[in-house]
Amino acid sequence: DAVVSGHYMDCIVGRSFRQTLLVHSNKTISRSLDPTRFDGIQFSGRFVEEPQKETTAVRKDYKTKNGQMMSTSELPTQFALTALTNAFPGSLTIDQVVNAMEAGIAASGSSSQVNRPLIAAELMRWVLAGYTEFRFQPDRLVTKSSENPKASSWARCQAQAGRYVTNLLHELITLTDVDRRILQMLDGSRDMKAIESEIAGMIRSGVLKPVADSIPLGKKTRELPNRIAHESLVRFGKLGLLLANH
């Protein structure tokens, strides 16, 4: 019995909260994890390559988002990890991962072949191991700023109240005072020039007090607002705070 065996597994692993999926009585339940059923699902993961003692080493070690380590000497797999990392915190479908692998293989001159069913099975294994996450819906977030960058109304409201905001992945993010003020501007009505103009005004009025840097004082009025805006928007993209403009 699935319910009874699930209860015993809860006791074995120490799980105190049971998540149950309710299914209509006229539907057939399939408990098998078939990789072909992953079509259309979005996969997300970040893999930071660890420094190698030997520059010619084929095997590469990676640290995942949750701190786990994984290693691979397979070139196609390395291209897959790079593609997922470049898209993070966004996600990719299986087809997008396969396309990135094929492009990487072609550019490297390798004769390796990409087997789509095997890649689907590998992605499923990474999910079960905790290396990657999966989502059923396309991303609402973007990793690069649009012409009129936008953050969610909830995050802008939170930034007005304090340093802690919720990103589009429902994670709690801590902002600096500078980022707090800039995030509040991102309602989609301002382009970069307008954002930089407001930052310049806040610097002149003393509302924003950036840390000392290498820009000469005479150039700060012109260059510092652009630099602050650009660096903040890059951070927001990496933190999953930028909303896609539709």
Short mmCIF file of C-alpha atoms in Angstrom, two decimals, residues 9 14 21 24 30 33 36 45 51 67 82 84 87 95 133 138 148-149 159 162-163 171 176-177 179 189 192 227:
data_model
loop_
_atom_site.label_atom_id
_atom_site.label_comp_id
_atom_site.label_asym_id
_atom_site.label_seq_id
_atom_site.Cartn_x
_atom_site.Cartn_y
_atom_site.Cartn_z
CA MET A 9 9.47 6.17 4.84
CA GLY A 14 12.55 11.88 9.76
CA LEU A 21 -0.92 15.10 -4.45
CA HIS A 24 -9.31 12.50 -9.39
CA SER A 30 1.67 6.37 -12.53
CA LEU A 33 9.76 8.40 -13.26
CA THR A 36 9.99 11.16 -21.59
CA GLY A 45 20.74 24.95 -11.70
CA PRO A 51 39.88 25.49 -9.73
CA GLY A 67 26.88 23.45 -1.86
CA THR A 82 27.56 25.65 -18.48
CA LEU A 84 22.24 25.84 -17.07
CA ALA A 87 20.68 30.78 -17.67
CA ASP A 95 15.47 20.95 -25.92
CA GLU A 133 15.35 22.13 -9.66
CA PRO A 138 7.99 29.23 -18.04
CA ASN A 148 12.46 49.62 -19.05
CA PRO A 149 13.46 47.28 -16.18
CA ALA A 159 12.10 47.42 -0.46
CA GLY A 162 13.11 47.37 4.70
CA ARG A 163 16.13 45.44 3.41
CA GLU A 171 13.38 33.30 -1.92
CA THR A 176 21.92 47.09 0.42
CA ASP A 177 20.50 50.56 1.07
CA ASP A 179 19.81 48.62 -4.07
CA SER A 189 7.88 53.23 -16.50
CA MET A 192 17.98 53.62 -17.95
CA ARG A 227 27.83 52.66 -12.88
#
